[in-house]
Amino acid sequence: MANHYALITGASQGFGKSMALEFAKRNINLLLVALPNSKLWALSWFIKKNFQVRTLCLELDLSLKDSCYIIDDFIRDNALQIKYLVNNAGILSRGFFEDMDDAFIVRQIKVNVLAPTLLTKLLLDNLKKTSPSAILNVSSMAAFFSLQKKQVYGATKAYLLSFSKSLRKELKKDNISVTTVCPGGLNTTTRLCYQNRILGLLPRKSSLNPEEAAVIAIDAMMKRKNVIIPGLINKFFMLLDKLLPEFVKDILTKREIKKI
Ligand SMILES: NC(=O)c1ccc[n+]([C@@H]2O[C@H](COP(=O)([O-])OP(=O)(O)OC[C@H]3O[C@@H](n4cnc5c(N)ncnc54)[C@H](OP(=O)(O)O)[C@@H]3O)[C@@H](O)[C@H]2O)c1
């Protein structure tokens, strides 16, 4: 068993959990991070029982700055070699800006923006030692659009996309690839499954199960791709975005957002 690890944040459920299982299927050891009292230990136990990989867990709140330093210390203390860094943890939201709680906004920006940036910085030397190595940042299709009710969330994901694309250029010399995955709707939580069902035919058909998206994202990372949008219909949406005038897009997206 190689001593290389994939570090996945937000691995306890949803997309992160699916990616953890996909890495395990590919015989890659795991360091999993999620909030305290999540289902992380149960997942770790399941993986240990069913796959020939080592699995380590850290229960940390990534909205606290110290958490990234604790992860880095843990990696150093245990001499772990991180070959894949997956910045997946994220706080999703929908709602008008004026109705949003200010403490929630700060927390969302810390988890979606600050944590992946700081973690990447702290792990750079480790990733250089294991090169060719890879970073997979989980953004969203919301990064490309200016959507009502998704202003802060969309902006955090646009940050991650921009950060990743620039960093990719810088890290080429170190043989570290940076891939950004921008999913559309994922059927992760019960609430999202329901929301994705009540949308129009195209958005409904475009939402993917996290297991399918995980295979696409990890394949793309292994192939050292730049930006990846999982799903054919989502790629079609991106094309429409380039072709349609802004006012038509506004009408279409307003109609969908109203249903939520
Ligand atoms: N679902 C979608 O439709 C969709 C679409 C596009 C992009 N994405 C992106 O995909 C990623 C995963 O989304 P998901 O739908 O799988 O979300 P999810 O089911 O809510 O899972 C989020 C994960 O992040 C962890 N997390 C949240 N806050 C954290 C914190 N403060 N500290 C540490 N871990 C924290 C959660 O841990 P706990 O289990 O402990 O809460 C959980 O493991 C996110 O970055 C999201 O923006 C999702």
mmCIF file of C-alpha atoms and ligand atoms in Angstrom:
data_model
loop_
_atom_site.group_PDB
_atom_site.id
_atom_site.type_symbol
_atom_site.label_atom_id
_atom_site.label_comp_id
_atom_site.label_asym_id
_atom_site.label_seq_id
_atom_site.Cartn_x
_atom_site.Cartn_y
_atom_site.Cartn_z
ATOM 1 C CA MET A 1 0.000 0.000 0.000
ATOM 2 C CA ALA A 2 1.536 3.346 -1.051
ATOM 3 C CA ASN A 3 1.981 5.943 1.681
ATOM 4 C CA HIS A 4 0.215 8.614 -0.328
ATOM 5 C CA TYR A 5 -3.026 10.151 0.904
ATOM 6 C CA ALA A 6 -5.958 12.089 -0.478
ATOM 7 C CA LEU A 7 -7.149 14.774 1.923
ATOM 8 C CA ILE A 8 -10.853 15.522 1.474
ATOM 9 C CA THR A 9 -12.652 18.271 3.363
ATOM 10 C CA GLY A 10 -16.383 17.967 3.942
ATOM 11 C CA ALA A 11 -16.149 14.208 3.540
ATOM 12 C CA SER A 12 -18.906 13.138 5.941
ATOM 13 C CA GLN A 13 -21.790 13.327 3.480
ATOM 14 C CA GLY A 14 -22.896 14.397 0.001
ATOM 15 C CA PHE A 15 -20.329 14.973 -2.714
ATOM 16 C CA GLY A 16 -17.353 14.698 -0.338
ATOM 17 C CA LYS A 17 -18.463 11.287 0.891
ATOM 18 C CA SER A 18 -18.942 10.053 -2.690
ATOM 19 C CA MET A 19 -15.448 11.249 -3.573
ATOM 20 C CA ALA A 20 -14.010 9.521 -0.488
ATOM 21 C CA LEU A 21 -15.573 6.231 -1.606
ATOM 22 C CA GLU A 22 -14.316 6.759 -5.151
ATOM 23 C CA PHE A 23 -10.731 7.343 -3.924
ATOM 24 C CA ALA A 24 -11.020 4.226 -1.749
ATOM 25 C CA LYS A 25 -12.109 2.194 -4.802
ATOM 26 C CA ARG A 26 -8.931 3.419 -6.476
ATOM 27 C CA ASN A 27 -6.845 2.189 -3.507
ATOM 28 C CA ILE A 28 -5.848 5.637 -2.315
ATOM 29 C CA ASN A 29 -5.459 6.230 1.443
ATOM 30 C CA LEU A 30 -7.698 8.875 2.959
ATOM 31 C CA LEU A 31 -7.506 11.720 5.418
ATOM 32 C CA LEU A 32 -11.102 12.855 5.908
ATOM 33 C CA VAL A 33 -12.186 16.141 7.491
ATOM 34 C CA ALA A 34 -15.664 17.283 8.552
ATOM 35 C CA LEU A 35 -17.441 18.944 11.421
ATOM 36 C CA PRO A 36 -17.442 17.303 14.873
ATOM 37 C CA ASN A 37 -20.276 14.825 15.458
ATOM 38 C CA SER A 38 -20.782 14.249 11.736
ATOM 39 C CA LYS A 39 -20.971 10.753 10.259
ATOM 40 C CA LEU A 40 -17.240 10.764 9.546
ATOM 41 C CA TRP A 41 -16.291 7.871 11.862
ATOM 42 C CA ALA A 42 -19.038 5.657 10.457
ATOM 43 C CA LEU A 43 -17.781 6.354 6.931
ATOM 44 C CA SER A 44 -14.197 5.684 7.966
ATOM 45 C CA TRP A 45 -15.206 2.373 9.566
ATOM 46 C CA PHE A 46 -17.136 1.381 6.408
ATOM 47 C CA ILE A 47 -14.162 2.176 4.175
ATOM 48 C CA LYS A 48 -11.718 0.261 6.390
ATOM 49 C CA LYS A 49 -14.006 -2.782 6.311
ATOM 50 C CA ASN A 50 -14.563 -2.752 2.547
ATOM 51 C CA PHE A 51 -11.402 -1.390 0.953
ATOM 52 C CA GLN A 52 -7.675 -2.005 1.284
ATOM 53 C CA VAL A 53 -6.824 1.580 2.282
ATOM 54 C CA ARG A 54 -5.797 3.451 5.421
ATOM 55 C CA THR A 55 -8.367 5.991 6.605
ATOM 56 C CA LEU A 56 -7.789 8.790 9.091
ATOM 57 C CA CYS A 57 -10.361 11.292 10.371
ATOM 58 C CA LEU A 58 -10.203 14.803 11.753
ATOM 59 C CA GLU A 59 -13.317 16.431 13.156
ATOM 60 C CA LEU A 60 -12.821 20.154 12.788
ATOM 61 C CA ASP A 61 -14.821 23.273 12.082
ATOM 62 C CA LEU A 62 -13.199 24.843 9.027
ATOM 63 C CA SER A 63 -14.778 28.209 9.767
ATOM 64 C CA LEU A 64 -12.165 28.491 12.533
ATOM 65 C CA LYS A 65 -8.798 29.628 11.197
ATOM 66 C CA ASP A 66 -6.866 27.358 13.569
ATOM 67 C CA SER A 67 -8.436 24.267 11.982
ATOM 68 C CA CYS A 68 -6.231 24.497 8.880
ATOM 69 C CA TYR A 69 -3.133 24.734 11.103
ATOM 70 C CA ILE A 70 -4.339 21.727 13.130
ATOM 71 C CA ILE A 71 -4.675 19.715 9.892
ATOM 72 C CA ASP A 72 -1.171 20.761 8.829
ATOM 73 C CA ASP A 73 0.279 19.813 12.254
ATOM 74 C CA PHE A 74 -1.483 16.439 12.135
ATOM 75 C CA ILE A 75 -0.011 15.738 8.691
ATOM 76 C CA ARG A 76 3.487 16.684 9.858
ATOM 77 C CA ASP A 77 3.253 14.735 13.148
ATOM 78 C CA ASN A 78 2.180 11.597 11.282
ATOM 79 C CA ALA A 79 4.571 12.163 8.348
ATOM 80 C CA LEU A 80 1.710 11.807 5.860
ATOM 81 C CA GLN A 81 2.367 12.396 2.192
ATOM 82 C CA ILE A 82 -0.560 14.244 0.646
ATOM 83 C CA LYS A 83 -0.757 13.589 -3.089
ATOM 84 C CA TYR A 84 -4.318 14.796 -3.628
ATOM 85 C CA LEU A 85 -5.957 17.739 -1.874
ATOM 86 C CA VAL A 86 -9.713 18.012 -2.366
ATOM 87 C CA ASN A 87 -11.216 21.269 -1.123
ATOM 88 C CA ASN A 88 -14.843 20.219 -1.053
ATOM 89 C CA ALA A 89 -16.337 21.505 2.231
ATOM 90 C CA GLY A 90 -18.787 24.250 1.488
ATOM 91 C CA ILE A 91 -21.847 25.931 2.905
ATOM 92 C CA LEU A 92 -24.656 26.204 0.397
ATOM 93 C CA SER A 93 -27.379 28.821 0.662
ATOM 94 C CA ARG A 94 -30.341 30.388 -1.073
ATOM 95 C CA GLY A 95 -32.031 33.571 0.043
ATOM 96 C CA PHE A 96 -32.239 37.311 -0.421
ATOM 97 C CA PHE A 97 -29.188 39.167 0.826
ATOM 98 C CA GLU A 98 -31.205 41.498 3.063
ATOM 99 C CA ASP A 99 -32.673 38.474 4.871
ATOM 100 C CA MET A 100 -29.357 36.732 5.486
ATOM 101 C CA ASP A 101 -27.888 36.588 8.957
ATOM 102 C CA ASP A 102 -24.541 38.437 9.091
ATOM 103 C CA ALA A 103 -22.879 35.713 11.202
ATOM 104 C CA PHE A 104 -23.931 33.138 8.588
ATOM 105 C CA ILE A 105 -22.389 35.206 5.788
ATOM 106 C CA VAL A 106 -19.059 35.409 7.646
ATOM 107 C CA ARG A 107 -19.100 31.653 8.320
ATOM 108 C CA GLN A 108 -19.912 30.864 4.676
ATOM 109 C CA ILE A 109 -17.061 33.014 3.400
ATOM 110 C CA LYS A 110 -14.652 31.444 5.914
ATOM 111 C CA VAL A 111 -15.544 27.863 4.929
ATOM 112 C CA ASN A 112 -15.924 28.433 1.164
ATOM 113 C CA VAL A 113 -13.065 30.874 0.612
ATOM 114 C CA LEU A 114 -10.634 31.203 3.499
ATOM 115 C CA ALA A 115 -10.285 27.506 4.419
ATOM 116 C CA PRO A 116 -9.460 26.186 0.914
ATOM 117 C CA THR A 117 -7.029 29.055 0.329
ATOM 118 C CA LEU A 118 -5.172 28.610 3.619
ATOM 119 C CA LEU A 119 -5.149 24.819 3.443
ATOM 120 C CA THR A 120 -3.694 24.936 -0.054
ATOM 121 C CA LYS A 121 -0.986 27.333 1.135
ATOM 122 C CA LEU A 122 -0.080 25.186 4.151
ATOM 123 C CA LEU A 123 0.073 21.953 2.135
ATOM 124 C CA LEU A 124 2.080 23.257 -0.826
ATOM 125 C CA ASP A 125 5.444 21.903 0.352
ATOM 126 C CA ASN A 126 3.918 18.504 1.015
ATOM 127 C CA LEU A 127 2.284 18.442 -2.444
ATOM 128 C CA LYS A 128 5.609 19.418 -4.026
ATOM 129 C CA LYS A 129 7.286 16.421 -2.378
ATOM 130 C CA THR A 130 4.669 13.996 -3.740
ATOM 131 C CA SER A 131 4.524 15.485 -7.248
ATOM 132 C CA PRO A 132 3.075 14.772 -9.726
ATOM 133 C CA SER A 133 0.298 15.689 -7.311
ATOM 134 C CA ALA A 134 -3.079 17.362 -7.676
ATOM 135 C CA ILE A 135 -5.527 19.798 -6.113
ATOM 136 C CA LEU A 136 -9.244 19.454 -6.802
ATOM 137 C CA ASN A 137 -11.306 22.490 -5.843
ATOM 138 C CA VAL A 138 -15.079 22.142 -5.700
ATOM 139 C CA SER A 139 -16.695 25.259 -7.097
ATOM 140 C CA SER A 140 -20.144 25.366 -8.702
ATOM 141 C CA MET A 141 -21.902 26.406 -11.904
ATOM 142 C CA ALA A 142 -23.108 29.312 -9.755
ATOM 143 C CA ALA A 143 -19.567 30.690 -10.238
ATOM 144 C CA PHE A 144 -20.440 31.587 -13.847
ATOM 145 C CA PHE A 145 -23.838 33.236 -13.351
ATOM 146 C CA SER A 146 -25.162 36.223 -11.442
ATOM 147 C CA LEU A 147 -28.132 34.677 -9.712
ATOM 148 C CA GLN A 148 -30.631 36.196 -7.322
ATOM 149 C CA LYS A 149 -30.698 34.471 -3.933
ATOM 150 C CA LYS A 150 -27.196 33.091 -4.538
ATOM 151 C CA GLN A 151 -25.171 36.304 -4.347
ATOM 152 C CA VAL A 152 -22.671 35.416 -1.581
ATOM 153 C CA TYR A 153 -22.583 31.693 -2.354
ATOM 154 C CA GLY A 154 -22.039 32.375 -6.081
ATOM 155 C CA ALA A 155 -19.325 34.899 -5.287
ATOM 156 C CA THR A 156 -17.456 32.447 -3.024
ATOM 157 C CA LYS A 157 -17.533 29.871 -5.820
ATOM 158 C CA ALA A 158 -16.396 32.475 -8.396
ATOM 159 C CA TYR A 159 -13.466 33.235 -6.080
ATOM 160 C CA LEU A 160 -12.518 29.568 -5.923
ATOM 161 C CA LEU A 161 -12.693 29.249 -9.707
ATOM 162 C CA SER A 162 -10.542 32.322 -10.291
ATOM 163 C CA PHE A 163 -8.060 31.356 -7.545
ATOM 164 C CA SER A 164 -7.708 27.834 -8.961
ATOM 165 C CA LYS A 165 -7.178 28.948 -12.557
ATOM 166 C CA SER A 166 -4.416 31.359 -11.562
ATOM 167 C CA LEU A 167 -2.785 28.923 -9.162
ATOM 168 C CA ARG A 168 -2.792 26.233 -11.850
ATOM 169 C CA LYS A 169 -0.517 28.416 -13.963
ATOM 170 C CA GLU A 170 1.866 29.057 -11.048
ATOM 171 C CA LEU A 171 2.116 25.444 -9.926
ATOM 172 C CA LYS A 172 2.754 23.958 -13.359
ATOM 173 C CA LYS A 173 6.505 24.255 -12.771
ATOM 174 C CA ASP A 174 6.134 22.122 -9.609
ATOM 175 C CA ASN A 175 4.114 19.455 -11.430
ATOM 176 C CA ILE A 176 1.061 20.092 -9.239
ATOM 177 C CA SER A 177 -2.138 20.271 -11.252
ATOM 178 C CA VAL A 178 -5.145 22.307 -10.139
ATOM 179 C CA THR A 179 -8.566 21.177 -11.338
ATOM 180 C CA THR A 180 -11.817 22.987 -10.607
ATOM 181 C CA VAL A 181 -15.060 21.067 -10.726
ATOM 182 C CA CYS A 182 -18.192 23.165 -11.209
ATOM 183 C CA PRO A 183 -21.249 20.973 -10.633
ATOM 184 C CA GLY A 184 -24.798 22.103 -11.358
ATOM 185 C CA GLY A 185 -27.443 20.578 -9.107
ATOM 186 C CA LEU A 186 -26.321 17.570 -7.090
ATOM 187 C CA ASN A 187 -28.829 15.305 -5.367
ATOM 188 C CA THR A 188 -27.008 15.343 -2.050
ATOM 189 C CA THR A 189 -29.276 16.397 0.832
ATOM 190 C CA THR A 190 -33.017 15.569 0.991
ATOM 191 C CA ARG A 191 -33.771 19.292 0.616
ATOM 192 C CA LEU A 192 -31.670 19.561 -2.558
ATOM 193 C CA CYS A 193 -33.186 16.369 -4.011
ATOM 194 C CA TYR A 194 -36.625 17.926 -3.511
ATOM 195 C CA GLN A 195 -35.599 21.304 -4.928
ATOM 196 C CA ASN A 196 -34.025 19.697 -7.975
ATOM 197 C CA ARG A 197 -37.252 17.760 -8.571
ATOM 198 C CA ILE A 198 -39.528 20.830 -8.583
ATOM 199 C CA LEU A 199 -37.430 22.743 -11.135
ATOM 200 C CA GLY A 200 -38.220 22.762 -14.889
ATOM 201 C CA LEU A 201 -37.485 19.733 -17.069
ATOM 202 C CA LEU A 202 -33.967 20.766 -18.144
ATOM 203 C CA PRO A 203 -32.659 21.757 -14.682
ATOM 204 C CA ARG A 204 -34.290 18.642 -13.267
ATOM 205 C CA LYS A 205 -32.666 16.389 -15.839
ATOM 206 C CA SER A 206 -29.341 18.133 -15.391
ATOM 207 C CA SER A 207 -28.962 17.340 -11.687
ATOM 208 C CA LEU A 208 -26.578 14.484 -11.035
ATOM 209 C CA ASN A 209 -26.170 11.976 -8.268
ATOM 210 C CA PRO A 210 -23.040 12.683 -6.227
ATOM 211 C CA GLU A 211 -21.633 9.228 -7.080
ATOM 212 C CA GLU A 212 -21.666 10.001 -10.848
ATOM 213 C CA ALA A 213 -20.216 13.462 -10.292
ATOM 214 C CA ALA A 214 -17.467 12.033 -8.072
ATOM 215 C CA VAL A 215 -16.239 9.695 -10.839
ATOM 216 C CA ILE A 216 -16.234 12.566 -13.353
ATOM 217 C CA ALA A 217 -14.416 14.933 -10.959
ATOM 218 C CA ILE A 218 -11.725 12.465 -9.910
ATOM 219 C CA ASP A 219 -11.148 11.290 -13.488
ATOM 220 C CA ALA A 220 -10.718 14.934 -14.515
ATOM 221 C CA MET A 221 -8.281 15.563 -11.662
ATOM 222 C CA MET A 222 -6.244 12.451 -12.568
ATOM 223 C CA LYS A 223 -6.149 13.648 -16.203
ATOM 224 C CA ARG A 224 -4.937 17.026 -14.870
ATOM 225 C CA LYS A 225 -7.795 18.949 -16.513
ATOM 226 C CA ASN A 226 -8.399 22.627 -15.809
ATOM 227 C CA VAL A 227 -12.140 23.307 -15.354
ATOM 228 C CA ILE A 228 -14.774 20.608 -15.557
ATOM 229 C CA ILE A 229 -18.559 20.871 -15.652
ATOM 230 C CA PRO A 230 -20.112 17.467 -14.987
ATOM 231 C CA GLY A 231 -23.081 16.421 -17.137
ATOM 232 C CA LEU A 232 -23.957 16.991 -20.807
ATOM 233 C CA ILE A 233 -26.988 19.207 -20.091
ATOM 234 C CA ASN A 234 -24.895 21.431 -17.827
ATOM 235 C CA LYS A 235 -22.338 21.857 -20.615
ATOM 236 C CA PHE A 236 -25.258 22.828 -22.864
ATOM 237 C CA PHE A 237 -26.335 25.454 -20.271
ATOM 238 C CA MET A 238 -22.849 26.941 -20.442
ATOM 239 C CA LEU A 239 -23.170 27.207 -24.229
ATOM 240 C CA LEU A 240 -26.625 28.839 -23.873
ATOM 241 C CA ASP A 241 -25.100 31.305 -21.434
ATOM 242 C CA LYS A 242 -22.711 32.466 -24.146
ATOM 243 C CA LEU A 243 -25.440 32.662 -26.826
ATOM 244 C CA LEU A 244 -28.465 34.177 -25.068
ATOM 245 C CA PRO A 245 -28.823 37.894 -24.361
ATOM 246 C CA GLU A 246 -28.688 38.897 -20.687
ATOM 247 C CA PHE A 247 -32.390 39.848 -20.426
ATOM 248 C CA VAL A 248 -33.537 36.417 -21.700
ATOM 249 C CA LYS A 249 -31.262 34.679 -19.185
ATOM 250 C CA ASP A 250 -32.688 36.898 -16.435
ATOM 251 C CA ILE A 251 -36.250 35.904 -17.291
ATOM 252 C CA LEU A 252 -35.378 32.201 -17.396
ATOM 253 C CA THR A 253 -33.389 32.117 -14.161
ATOM 254 C CA LYS A 254 -35.946 34.293 -12.287
ATOM 255 C CA ARG A 255 -38.642 31.772 -13.198
ATOM 256 C CA GLU A 256 -36.596 28.849 -11.859
ATOM 257 C CA ILE A 257 -35.455 30.662 -8.693
ATOM 258 C CA LYS A 258 -39.091 31.565 -7.884
ATOM 259 C CA LYS A 259 -39.957 27.862 -7.669
ATOM 260 C CA ILE A 260 -37.462 27.383 -4.831
HETATM 261 N N1 LIG B 1 -25.269 20.012 -3.794
HETATM 262 C C1 LIG B 1 -25.209 20.760 -4.870
HETATM 263 O O1 LIG B 1 -26.211 20.937 -5.606
HETATM 264 C C2 LIG B 1 -23.913 21.415 -5.248
HETATM 265 C C3 LIG B 1 -23.806 22.039 -6.509
HETATM 266 C C4 LIG B 1 -22.615 22.652 -6.866
HETATM 267 C C5 LIG B 1 -21.555 22.637 -5.994
HETATM 268 N N2 LIG B 1 -21.676 22.043 -4.768
HETATM 269 C C6 LIG B 1 -20.523 22.094 -3.868
HETATM 270 O O2 LIG B 1 -20.147 20.779 -3.505
HETATM 271 C C7 LIG B 1 -19.594 20.789 -2.193
HETATM 272 C C8 LIG B 1 -20.288 19.734 -1.356
HETATM 273 O O3 LIG B 1 -21.678 20.004 -1.365
HETATM 274 P P1 LIG B 1 -22.757 18.964 -0.799
HETATM 275 O O4 LIG B 1 -24.020 19.177 -1.528
HETATM 276 O O5 LIG B 1 -22.154 17.613 -0.740
HETATM 277 O O6 LIG B 1 -22.935 19.570 0.663
HETATM 278 P P2 LIG B 1 -23.333 18.855 2.020
HETATM 279 O O7 LIG B 1 -24.060 17.581 1.773
HETATM 280 O O8 LIG B 1 -23.963 19.921 2.860
HETATM 281 O O9 LIG B 1 -21.902 18.501 2.625
HETATM 282 C C9 LIG B 1 -21.029 19.514 2.967
HETATM 283 C C10 LIG B 1 -19.830 18.912 3.644
HETATM 284 O O10 LIG B 1 -19.030 19.997 4.111
HETATM 285 C C11 LIG B 1 -18.862 19.846 5.509
HETATM 286 N N3 LIG B 1 -18.837 21.127 6.187
HETATM 287 C C12 LIG B 1 -19.754 22.108 6.163
HETATM 288 N N4 LIG B 1 -19.381 23.113 6.965
HETATM 289 C C13 LIG B 1 -18.199 22.740 7.507
HETATM 290 C C14 LIG B 1 -17.314 23.346 8.424
HETATM 291 N N5 LIG B 1 -17.553 24.538 8.972
HETATM 292 N N6 LIG B 1 -16.198 22.675 8.792
HETATM 293 C C15 LIG B 1 -15.940 21.450 8.271
HETATM 294 N N7 LIG B 1 -16.727 20.815 7.398
HETATM 295 C C16 LIG B 1 -17.846 21.469 7.023
HETATM 296 C C17 LIG B 1 -20.071 19.045 5.986
HETATM 297 O O11 LIG B 1 -19.743 18.423 7.230
HETATM 298 P P3 LIG B 1 -20.940 17.935 8.226
HETATM 299 O O12 LIG B 1 -21.507 16.678 7.635
HETATM 300 O O13 LIG B 1 -20.248 17.695 9.476
HETATM 301 O O14 LIG B 1 -21.956 19.051 8.263
HETATM 302 C C18 LIG B 1 -20.213 18.065 4.846
HETATM 303 O O15 LIG B 1 -19.281 17.015 4.979
HETATM 304 C C19 LIG B 1 -19.767 22.197 -1.653
HETATM 305 O O16 LIG B 1 -18.583 22.916 -1.780
HETATM 306 C C20 LIG B 1 -20.839 22.793 -2.554
HETATM 307 O O17 LIG B 1 -20.733 24.188 -2.655
HETATM 308 C C21 LIG B 1 -22.821 21.418 -4.385
#
